[in-house]
Amino acid sequence: MNKPITASTYVRCLNLGLIRKLSDFIDPQEGWKKLAVAIKKPSGDDRYNQFHIRRFEALLQTGKSPTCELLFDWGTTNCTVGDLVDLLVQNEFFAPASLLLPDAVPKTVNTLPSKVTVTVQQKHMPLYGKDRTSVISDENTEQNYTPPDSSCPEYRSLEVTDTRFHSFSYYELKDVTNNFDERPLSVGGNKMGEGGFGVVYKGYVNNRTVAVKKLAAMVDISTEELKQQFDQEIKVMANANILLDEHFTAKISDFGLARASEKFAQTVLTSRIVGTTAYMAPEALRGEITAKSDIYSFGVVLLEIITGLPAVDEHREPQLLLDIKEEIEDEEKTIEDYIDMKMNDIDPTSIETMYSVASQCLHEKKNKRPDIKKVQQLLQEITAS
């Protein structure tokens, strides 16, 4: 017979079924990241750094739960259910907290699970006069859908007019992506990748290859909360977000820069972390963001330019590119040991100066990092010399 769970019960003693129930609440919207960055060592230092979080994140691709693995790992420190519940309540995970210790959650708090089912009245976009057969997954129990008559006034009003863009219905996109096939391209599926806002699928439209981005559902967030969230979303500067035009002019894409406004000179706290952890500033992992968070990410990009190496590689030492800064500061190596030899006409002085800029951008303390105007000035001095 199972012993009752109390505040003094060790987390490592919880049964697997209960831990999986907890993960059902915490895995959606990457809630486990909030917990991971809040867990401390007895010394007060963070228990999990960027590399640890990256490892937990990689478990998703193998079908494992980051929350389960996090609790398994943390449990080895003899943390208790009381410690876990305190952490859950602090981060507003009231439903899983009440699952462990019902009396620990204030009665006034709504503990409905985040996966609540919402029934909404749906309107479907017309298929532009072309009949299609609904593609239904073997695992899906939905009924066959008959496309609406596009001549019906109700649906004609949904068509987009006076635009250069072609509008697709959900069912058209479902068709061209083979029912949003979740299998990766390498095994014949359509999934190209995923990010903080959703999953990207490969599709074919008029014999052309297209990328279809399916946004992640956030049914537990009100419209007003969602609007506010976009002023507080953490995104990161990463090389994949920097595009070059025909003149090799850099263009920033696909992420929210720290807002160039007076209010964003100050710190903002957010509960949703979106982005690539290998580029994230330490404070960004805790949900604290300023314009200096982008400066840190840009420092990683500068290291990528100097070295020609990716920001993270689990088959390399160090696995995180930003860790070469520690090796250089400890005089174990120099920046010359990491220079990308594919570069022609290397100027050692320019490389040293560029690394100095990157090092300043990667300062652990955000207030010690330069602002973007200073970074621009330093880089322009390199090109002028």
JSON list of C-alpha atoms in Angstrom, two decimals, residues 117-311:
[
{"chain": "A", "resi": 117, "resn": "THR", "atom": "CA", "xyz": [-10.85, 21.85, -23.24]},
{"chain": "A", "resi": 118, "resn": "VAL", "atom": "CA", "xyz": [-12.46, 24.90, -24.78]},
{"chain": "A", "resi": 119, "resn": "THR", "atom": "CA", "xyz": [-15.39, 24.58, -27.18]},
{"chain": "A", "resi": 120, "resn": "VAL", "atom": "CA", "xyz": [-15.57, 27.38, -29.72]},
{"chain": "A", "resi": 121, "resn": "GLN", "atom": "CA", "xyz": [-17.72, 28.05, -32.74]},
{"chain": "A", "resi": 122, "resn": "GLN", "atom": "CA", "xyz": [-15.49, 27.61, -35.76]},
{"chain": "A", "resi": 123, "resn": "LYS", "atom": "CA", "xyz": [-15.70, 29.29, -39.14]},
{"chain": "A", "resi": 124, "resn": "HIS", "atom": "CA", "xyz": [-13.84, 27.61, -41.98]},
{"chain": "A", "resi": 125, "resn": "MET", "atom": "CA", "xyz": [-12.17, 29.41, -44.83]},
{"chain": "A", "resi": 126, "resn": "PRO", "atom": "CA", "xyz": [-13.40, 28.47, -48.31]},
{"chain": "A", "resi": 127, "resn": "LEU", "atom": "CA", "xyz": [-11.30, 26.20, -50.48]},
{"chain": "A", "resi": 128, "resn": "TYR", "atom": "CA", "xyz": [-11.60, 28.53, -53.48]},
{"chain": "A", "resi": 129, "resn": "GLY", "atom": "CA", "xyz": [-13.97, 26.31, -55.38]},
{"chain": "A", "resi": 130, "resn": "LYS", "atom": "CA", "xyz": [-11.71, 23.25, -55.33]},
{"chain": "A", "resi": 131, "resn": "ASP", "atom": "CA", "xyz": [-13.07, 20.20, -53.56]},
{"chain": "A", "resi": 132, "resn": "ARG", "atom": "CA", "xyz": [-10.64, 18.35, -51.36]},
{"chain": "A", "resi": 133, "resn": "THR", "atom": "CA", "xyz": [-10.74, 15.17, -49.34]},
{"chain": "A", "resi": 134, "resn": "SER", "atom": "CA", "xyz": [-10.16, 15.73, -45.64]},
{"chain": "A", "resi": 135, "resn": "VAL", "atom": "CA", "xyz": [-6.97, 14.03, -44.48]},
{"chain": "A", "resi": 136, "resn": "ILE", "atom": "CA", "xyz": [-7.59, 12.29, -41.17]},
{"chain": "A", "resi": 137, "resn": "SER", "atom": "CA", "xyz": [-4.86, 10.81, -38.97]},
{"chain": "A", "resi": 138, "resn": "ASP", "atom": "CA", "xyz": [-5.30, 7.21, -37.86]},
{"chain": "A", "resi": 139, "resn": "GLU", "atom": "CA", "xyz": [-5.01, 8.40, -34.27]},
{"chain": "A", "resi": 140, "resn": "ASN", "atom": "CA", "xyz": [-7.59, 11.16, -34.70]},
{"chain": "A", "resi": 141, "resn": "THR", "atom": "CA", "xyz": [-11.25, 10.57, -33.93]},
{"chain": "A", "resi": 142, "resn": "GLU", "atom": "CA", "xyz": [-12.60, 13.65, -35.72]},
{"chain": "A", "resi": 143, "resn": "GLN", "atom": "CA", "xyz": [-15.32, 13.10, -38.31]},
{"chain": "A", "resi": 144, "resn": "ASN", "atom": "CA", "xyz": [-14.89, 13.68, -42.01]},
{"chain": "A", "resi": 145, "resn": "TYR", "atom": "CA", "xyz": [-15.32, 17.30, -42.95]},
{"chain": "A", "resi": 146, "resn": "THR", "atom": "CA", "xyz": [-17.15, 18.53, -46.04]},
{"chain": "A", "resi": 147, "resn": "PRO", "atom": "CA", "xyz": [-15.77, 21.86, -47.26]},
{"chain": "A", "resi": 148, "resn": "PRO", "atom": "CA", "xyz": [-18.32, 24.69, -47.16]},
{"chain": "A", "resi": 149, "resn": "ASP", "atom": "CA", "xyz": [-19.82, 26.11, -50.32]},
{"chain": "A", "resi": 150, "resn": "SER", "atom": "CA", "xyz": [-17.71, 29.15, -51.15]},
{"chain": "A", "resi": 151, "resn": "SER", "atom": "CA", "xyz": [-20.72, 30.76, -52.85]},
{"chain": "A", "resi": 152, "resn": "CYS", "atom": "CA", "xyz": [-22.48, 31.06, -49.50]},
{"chain": "A", "resi": 153, "resn": "PRO", "atom": "CA", "xyz": [-22.51, 34.74, -48.38]},
{"chain": "A", "resi": 154, "resn": "GLU", "atom": "CA", "xyz": [-21.45, 33.74, -44.86]},
{"chain": "A", "resi": 155, "resn": "TYR", "atom": "CA", "xyz": [-18.19, 32.28, -46.13]},
{"chain": "A", "resi": 156, "resn": "ARG", "atom": "CA", "xyz": [-17.68, 34.72, -48.97]},
{"chain": "A", "resi": 157, "resn": "SER", "atom": "CA", "xyz": [-17.26, 37.43, -46.32]},
{"chain": "A", "resi": 158, "resn": "LEU", "atom": "CA", "xyz": [-14.25, 35.58, -44.98]},
{"chain": "A", "resi": 159, "resn": "GLU", "atom": "CA", "xyz": [-12.30, 35.84, -48.22]},
{"chain": "A", "resi": 160, "resn": "VAL", "atom": "CA", "xyz": [-9.41, 38.27, -48.28]},
{"chain": "A", "resi": 161, "resn": "THR", "atom": "CA", "xyz": [-9.64, 40.85, -51.05]},
{"chain": "A", "resi": 162, "resn": "ASP", "atom": "CA", "xyz": [-7.45, 43.72, -52.28]},
{"chain": "A", "resi": 163, "resn": "THR", "atom": "CA", "xyz": [-4.24, 42.02, -51.26]},
{"chain": "A", "resi": 164, "resn": "ARG", "atom": "CA", "xyz": [-1.21, 40.63, -53.05]},
{"chain": "A", "resi": 165, "resn": "PHE", "atom": "CA", "xyz": [-1.17, 37.65, -50.70]},
{"chain": "A", "resi": 166, "resn": "HIS", "atom": "CA", "xyz": [-2.96, 34.38, -51.21]},
{"chain": "A", "resi": 167, "resn": "SER", "atom": "CA", "xyz": [-5.06, 33.26, -48.26]},
{"chain": "A", "resi": 168, "resn": "PHE", "atom": "CA", "xyz": [-5.21, 29.55, -47.41]},
{"chain": "A", "resi": 169, "resn": "SER", "atom": "CA", "xyz": [-7.77, 27.77, -45.31]},
{"chain": "A", "resi": 170, "resn": "TYR", "atom": "CA", "xyz": [-6.77, 25.52, -42.44]},
{"chain": "A", "resi": 171, "resn": "TYR", "atom": "CA", "xyz": [-7.90, 22.50, -44.45]},
{"chain": "A", "resi": 172, "resn": "GLU", "atom": "CA", "xyz": [-5.78, 23.45, -47.44]},
{"chain": "A", "resi": 173, "resn": "LEU", "atom": "CA", "xyz": [-2.73, 23.75, -45.21]},
{"chain": "A", "resi": 174, "resn": "LYS", "atom": "CA", "xyz": [-3.62, 20.46, -43.59]},
{"chain": "A", "resi": 175, "resn": "ASP", "atom": "CA", "xyz": [-3.75, 18.87, -47.03]},
{"chain": "A", "resi": 176, "resn": "VAL", "atom": "CA", "xyz": [-0.42, 20.21, -48.31]},
{"chain": "A", "resi": 177, "resn": "THR", "atom": "CA", "xyz": [1.41, 19.14, -45.13]},
{"chain": "A", "resi": 178, "resn": "ASN", "atom": "CA", "xyz": [-0.02, 15.60, -45.11]},
{"chain": "A", "resi": 179, "resn": "ASN", "atom": "CA", "xyz": [-2.21, 16.32, -42.10]},
{"chain": "A", "resi": 180, "resn": "PHE", "atom": "CA", "xyz": [0.62, 18.20, -40.33]},
{"chain": "A", "resi": 181, "resn": "ASP", "atom": "CA", "xyz": [2.76, 15.06, -40.32]},
{"chain": "A", "resi": 182, "resn": "GLU", "atom": "CA", "xyz": [4.78, 15.24, -37.08]},
{"chain": "A", "resi": 183, "resn": "ARG", "atom": "CA", "xyz": [7.50, 12.93, -38.34]},
{"chain": "A", "resi": 184, "resn": "PRO", "atom": "CA", "xyz": [10.79, 14.64, -39.22]},
{"chain": "A", "resi": 185, "resn": "LEU", "atom": "CA", "xyz": [11.79, 15.05, -42.85]},
{"chain": "A", "resi": 186, "resn": "SER", "atom": "CA", "xyz": [14.57, 12.49, -42.41]},
{"chain": "A", "resi": 187, "resn": "VAL", "atom": "CA", "xyz": [12.03, 9.68, -41.99]},
{"chain": "A", "resi": 188, "resn": "GLY", "atom": "CA", "xyz": [9.57, 10.84, -44.65]},
{"chain": "A", "resi": 189, "resn": "GLY", "atom": "CA", "xyz": [7.48, 13.21, -42.55]},
{"chain": "A", "resi": 190, "resn": "ASN", "atom": "CA", "xyz": [6.82, 16.94, -42.93]},
{"chain": "A", "resi": 191, "resn": "LYS", "atom": "CA", "xyz": [8.14, 18.42, -39.69]},
{"chain": "A", "resi": 192, "resn": "MET", "atom": "CA", "xyz": [11.04, 20.79, -40.34]},
{"chain": "A", "resi": 193, "resn": "GLY", "atom": "CA", "xyz": [11.48, 22.13, -36.82]},
{"chain": "A", "resi": 194, "resn": "GLU", "atom": "CA", "xyz": [9.82, 23.99, -34.01]},
{"chain": "A", "resi": 195, "resn": "GLY", "atom": "CA", "xyz": [10.25, 27.12, -31.95]},
{"chain": "A", "resi": 196, "resn": "GLY", "atom": "CA", "xyz": [8.62, 28.98, -29.13]},
{"chain": "A", "resi": 197, "resn": "PHE", "atom": "CA", "xyz": [5.48, 29.85, -31.09]},
{"chain": "A", "resi": 198, "resn": "GLY", "atom": "CA", "xyz": [4.84, 26.63, -32.97]},
{"chain": "A", "resi": 199, "resn": "VAL", "atom": "CA", "xyz": [5.96, 23.96, -35.42]},
{"chain": "A", "resi": 200, "resn": "VAL", "atom": "CA", "xyz": [7.15, 24.42, -39.01]},
{"chain": "A", "resi": 201, "resn": "TYR", "atom": "CA", "xyz": [6.10, 21.88, -41.65]},
{"chain": "A", "resi": 202, "resn": "LYS", "atom": "CA", "xyz": [7.19, 21.35, -45.24]},
{"chain": "A", "resi": 203, "resn": "GLY", "atom": "CA", "xyz": [4.41, 21.54, -47.80]},
{"chain": "A", "resi": 204, "resn": "TYR", "atom": "CA", "xyz": [3.84, 21.70, -51.56]},
{"chain": "A", "resi": 205, "resn": "VAL", "atom": "CA", "xyz": [1.64, 24.30, -53.25]},
{"chain": "A", "resi": 206, "resn": "ASN", "atom": "CA", "xyz": [1.41, 24.39, -57.05]},
{"chain": "A", "resi": 207, "resn": "ASN", "atom": "CA", "xyz": [4.58, 22.27, -57.30]},
{"chain": "A", "resi": 208, "resn": "ARG", "atom": "CA", "xyz": [6.46, 24.71, -55.10]},
{"chain": "A", "resi": 209, "resn": "THR", "atom": "CA", "xyz": [7.96, 23.89, -51.71]},
{"chain": "A", "resi": 210, "resn": "VAL", "atom": "CA", "xyz": [6.62, 26.06, -48.89]},
{"chain": "A", "resi": 211, "resn": "ALA", "atom": "CA", "xyz": [7.09, 26.29, -45.12]},
{"chain": "A", "resi": 212, "resn": "VAL", "atom": "CA", "xyz": [3.89, 26.21, -43.07]},
{"chain": "A", "resi": 213, "resn": "LYS", "atom": "CA", "xyz": [4.06, 27.42, -39.48]},
{"chain": "A", "resi": 214, "resn": "LYS", "atom": "CA", "xyz": [1.38, 26.07, -37.16]},
{"chain": "A", "resi": 215, "resn": "LEU", "atom": "CA", "xyz": [1.09, 28.21, -34.05]},
{"chain": "A", "resi": 216, "resn": "ALA", "atom": "CA", "xyz": [1.03, 26.47, -30.68]},
{"chain": "A", "resi": 217, "resn": "ALA", "atom": "CA", "xyz": [-2.33, 26.59, -28.91]},
{"chain": "A", "resi": 218, "resn": "MET", "atom": "CA", "xyz": [-2.47, 28.72, -25.77]},
{"chain": "A", "resi": 219, "resn": "VAL", "atom": "CA", "xyz": [-6.07, 28.16, -24.73]},
{"chain": "A", "resi": 220, "resn": "ASP", "atom": "CA", "xyz": [-5.38, 29.00, -21.08]},
{"chain": "A", "resi": 221, "resn": "ILE", "atom": "CA", "xyz": [-4.41, 32.59, -21.92]},
{"chain": "A", "resi": 222, "resn": "SER", "atom": "CA", "xyz": [-7.00, 35.31, -22.38]},
{"chain": "A", "resi": 223, "resn": "THR", "atom": "CA", "xyz": [-6.85, 37.67, -25.34]},
{"chain": "A", "resi": 224, "resn": "GLU", "atom": "CA", "xyz": [-5.87, 40.58, -23.12]},
{"chain": "A", "resi": 225, "resn": "GLU", "atom": "CA", "xyz": [-3.12, 38.58, -21.42]},
{"chain": "A", "resi": 226, "resn": "LEU", "atom": "CA", "xyz": [-1.84, 37.53, -24.83]},
{"chain": "A", "resi": 227, "resn": "LYS", "atom": "CA", "xyz": [-1.68, 41.15, -26.02]},
{"chain": "A", "resi": 228, "resn": "GLN", "atom": "CA", "xyz": [0.27, 42.13, -22.91]},
{"chain": "A", "resi": 229, "resn": "GLN", "atom": "CA", "xyz": [2.59, 39.15, -23.30]},
{"chain": "A", "resi": 230, "resn": "PHE", "atom": "CA", "xyz": [3.89, 40.33, -26.65]},
{"chain": "A", "resi": 231, "resn": "ASP", "atom": "CA", "xyz": [5.44, 43.35, -24.94]},
{"chain": "A", "resi": 232, "resn": "GLN", "atom": "CA", "xyz": [7.25, 41.02, -22.56]},
{"chain": "A", "resi": 233, "resn": "GLU", "atom": "CA", "xyz": [8.19, 38.03, -24.72]},
{"chain": "A", "resi": 234, "resn": "ILE", "atom": "CA", "xyz": [11.77, 36.80, -24.43]},
{"chain": "A", "resi": 235, "resn": "LYS", "atom": "CA", "xyz": [13.36, 36.14, -27.80]},
{"chain": "A", "resi": 236, "resn": "VAL", "atom": "CA", "xyz": [17.03, 35.91, -28.58]},
{"chain": "A", "resi": 237, "resn": "MET", "atom": "CA", "xyz": [19.50, 37.14, -31.12]},
{"chain": "A", "resi": 238, "resn": "ALA", "atom": "CA", "xyz": [20.72, 34.03, -32.94]},
{"chain": "A", "resi": 239, "resn": "ASN", "atom": "CA", "xyz": [22.52, 33.51, -36.23]},
{"chain": "A", "resi": 240, "resn": "ALA", "atom": "CA", "xyz": [19.38, 31.93, -37.72]},
{"chain": "A", "resi": 241, "resn": "ASN", "atom": "CA", "xyz": [17.60, 35.26, -37.13]},
{"chain": "A", "resi": 242, "resn": "ILE", "atom": "CA", "xyz": [20.17, 37.29, -39.07]},
{"chain": "A", "resi": 243, "resn": "LEU", "atom": "CA", "xyz": [19.66, 37.38, -42.83]},
{"chain": "A", "resi": 244, "resn": "LEU", "atom": "CA", "xyz": [21.96, 38.91, -45.46]},
{"chain": "A", "resi": 245, "resn": "ASP", "atom": "CA", "xyz": [20.69, 40.66, -48.57]},
{"chain": "A", "resi": 246, "resn": "GLU", "atom": "CA", "xyz": [22.48, 40.79, -51.93]},
{"chain": "A", "resi": 247, "resn": "HIS", "atom": "CA", "xyz": [24.77, 43.53, -50.58]},
{"chain": "A", "resi": 248, "resn": "PHE", "atom": "CA", "xyz": [25.56, 41.52, -47.43]},
{"chain": "A", "resi": 249, "resn": "THR", "atom": "CA", "xyz": [23.59, 43.96, -45.32]},
{"chain": "A", "resi": 250, "resn": "ALA", "atom": "CA", "xyz": [22.35, 42.25, -42.17]},
{"chain": "A", "resi": 251, "resn": "LYS", "atom": "CA", "xyz": [18.59, 42.07, -41.61]},
{"chain": "A", "resi": 252, "resn": "ILE", "atom": "CA", "xyz": [17.11, 40.99, -38.29]},
{"chain": "A", "resi": 253, "resn": "SER", "atom": "CA", "xyz": [14.11, 38.66, -38.55]},
{"chain": "A", "resi": 254, "resn": "ASP", "atom": "CA", "xyz": [11.74, 36.40, -36.64]},
{"chain": "A", "resi": 255, "resn": "PHE", "atom": "CA", "xyz": [12.24, 37.70, -33.14]},
{"chain": "A", "resi": 256, "resn": "GLY", "atom": "CA", "xyz": [11.24, 40.59, -30.90]},
{"chain": "A", "resi": 257, "resn": "LEU", "atom": "CA", "xyz": [14.16, 42.90, -30.30]},
{"chain": "A", "resi": 258, "resn": "ALA", "atom": "CA", "xyz": [14.28, 44.49, -26.88]},
{"chain": "A", "resi": 259, "resn": "ARG", "atom": "CA", "xyz": [11.92, 47.37, -27.56]},
{"chain": "A", "resi": 260, "resn": "ALA", "atom": "CA", "xyz": [13.66, 50.55, -28.64]},
{"chain": "A", "resi": 261, "resn": "SER", "atom": "CA", "xyz": [11.65, 52.67, -26.26]},
{"chain": "A", "resi": 262, "resn": "GLU", "atom": "CA", "xyz": [12.22, 54.53, -23.03]},
{"chain": "A", "resi": 263, "resn": "LYS", "atom": "CA", "xyz": [10.26, 52.02, -20.98]},
{"chain": "A", "resi": 264, "resn": "PHE", "atom": "CA", "xyz": [12.43, 49.12, -22.15]},
{"chain": "A", "resi": 265, "resn": "ALA", "atom": "CA", "xyz": [15.56, 50.69, -20.72]},
{"chain": "A", "resi": 266, "resn": "GLN", "atom": "CA", "xyz": [14.27, 49.15, -17.52]},
{"chain": "A", "resi": 267, "resn": "THR", "atom": "CA", "xyz": [13.91, 45.54, -16.43]},
{"chain": "A", "resi": 268, "resn": "VAL", "atom": "CA", "xyz": [10.82, 43.57, -17.39]},
{"chain": "A", "resi": 269, "resn": "LEU", "atom": "CA", "xyz": [9.81, 40.25, -15.86]},
{"chain": "A", "resi": 270, "resn": "THR", "atom": "CA", "xyz": [8.05, 37.66, -17.98]},
{"chain": "A", "resi": 271, "resn": "SER", "atom": "CA", "xyz": [6.71, 34.21, -17.31]},
{"chain": "A", "resi": 272, "resn": "ARG", "atom": "CA", "xyz": [7.24, 32.83, -20.83]},
{"chain": "A", "resi": 273, "resn": "ILE", "atom": "CA", "xyz": [10.70, 31.99, -22.14]},
{"chain": "A", "resi": 274, "resn": "VAL", "atom": "CA", "xyz": [10.96, 31.63, -25.90]},
{"chain": "A", "resi": 275, "resn": "GLY", "atom": "CA", "xyz": [14.20, 31.17, -27.74]},
{"chain": "A", "resi": 276, "resn": "THR", "atom": "CA", "xyz": [17.43, 29.24, -28.10]},
{"chain": "A", "resi": 277, "resn": "THR", "atom": "CA", "xyz": [19.03, 28.76, -24.69]},
{"chain": "A", "resi": 278, "resn": "ALA", "atom": "CA", "xyz": [22.58, 28.67, -26.07]},
{"chain": "A", "resi": 279, "resn": "TYR", "atom": "CA", "xyz": [22.21, 32.39, -26.83]},
{"chain": "A", "resi": 280, "resn": "MET", "atom": "CA", "xyz": [20.34, 33.43, -23.70]},
{"chain": "A", "resi": 281, "resn": "ALA", "atom": "CA", "xyz": [21.73, 35.75, -21.06]},
{"chain": "A", "resi": 282, "resn": "PRO", "atom": "CA", "xyz": [21.72, 34.33, -17.50]},
{"chain": "A", "resi": 283, "resn": "GLU", "atom": "CA", "xyz": [19.03, 36.77, -16.37]},
{"chain": "A", "resi": 284, "resn": "ALA", "atom": "CA", "xyz": [16.87, 35.95, -19.43]},
{"chain": "A", "resi": 285, "resn": "LEU", "atom": "CA", "xyz": [16.69, 32.33, -18.31]},
{"chain": "A", "resi": 286, "resn": "ARG", "atom": "CA", "xyz": [15.16, 33.60, -15.06]},
{"chain": "A", "resi": 287, "resn": "GLY", "atom": "CA", "xyz": [12.57, 35.63, -16.95]},
{"chain": "A", "resi": 288, "resn": "GLU", "atom": "CA", "xyz": [14.27, 38.98, -16.34]},
{"chain": "A", "resi": 289, "resn": "ILE", "atom": "CA", "xyz": [14.93, 40.92, -19.51]},
{"chain": "A", "resi": 290, "resn": "THR", "atom": "CA", "xyz": [16.40, 44.26, -20.51]},
{"chain": "A", "resi": 291, "resn": "ALA", "atom": "CA", "xyz": [17.94, 45.58, -23.70]},
{"chain": "A", "resi": 292, "resn": "LYS", "atom": "CA", "xyz": [21.22, 44.17, -22.35]},
{"chain": "A", "resi": 293, "resn": "SER", "atom": "CA", "xyz": [19.84, 40.64, -22.85]},
{"chain": "A", "resi": 294, "resn": "ASP", "atom": "CA", "xyz": [20.07, 41.14, -26.62]},
{"chain": "A", "resi": 295, "resn": "ILE", "atom": "CA", "xyz": [23.64, 42.42, -26.18]},
{"chain": "A", "resi": 296, "resn": "TYR", "atom": "CA", "xyz": [24.59, 39.12, -24.54]},
{"chain": "A", "resi": 297, "resn": "SER", "atom": "CA", "xyz": [23.05, 37.14, -27.41]},
{"chain": "A", "resi": 298, "resn": "PHE", "atom": "CA", "xyz": [24.90, 39.30, -29.91]},
{"chain": "A", "resi": 299, "resn": "GLY", "atom": "CA", "xyz": [28.14, 38.44, -28.11]},
{"chain": "A", "resi": 300, "resn": "VAL", "atom": "CA", "xyz": [27.51, 34.77, -28.89]},
{"chain": "A", "resi": 301, "resn": "VAL", "atom": "CA", "xyz": [26.90, 35.67, -32.55]},
{"chain": "A", "resi": 302, "resn": "LEU", "atom": "CA", "xyz": [30.25, 37.49, -32.64]},
{"chain": "A", "resi": 303, "resn": "LEU", "atom": "CA", "xyz": [31.96, 34.36, -31.31]},
{"chain": "A", "resi": 304, "resn": "GLU", "atom": "CA", "xyz": [30.28, 32.34, -34.08]},
{"chain": "A", "resi": 305, "resn": "ILE", "atom": "CA", "xyz": [31.66, 34.77, -36.67]},
{"chain": "A", "resi": 306, "resn": "ILE", "atom": "CA", "xyz": [35.19, 34.60, -35.24]},
{"chain": "A", "resi": 307, "resn": "THR", "atom": "CA", "xyz": [35.30, 30.83, -34.83]},
{"chain": "A", "resi": 308, "resn": "GLY", "atom": "CA", "xyz": [32.95, 29.52, -37.51]},
{"chain": "A", "resi": 309, "resn": "LEU", "atom": "CA", "xyz": [31.53, 27.20, -34.84]},
{"chain": "A", "resi": 310, "resn": "PRO", "atom": "CA", "xyz": [27.87, 26.70, -33.86]},
{"chain": "A", "resi": 311, "resn": "ALA", "atom": "CA", "xyz": [26.67, 28.07, -30.53]}
]
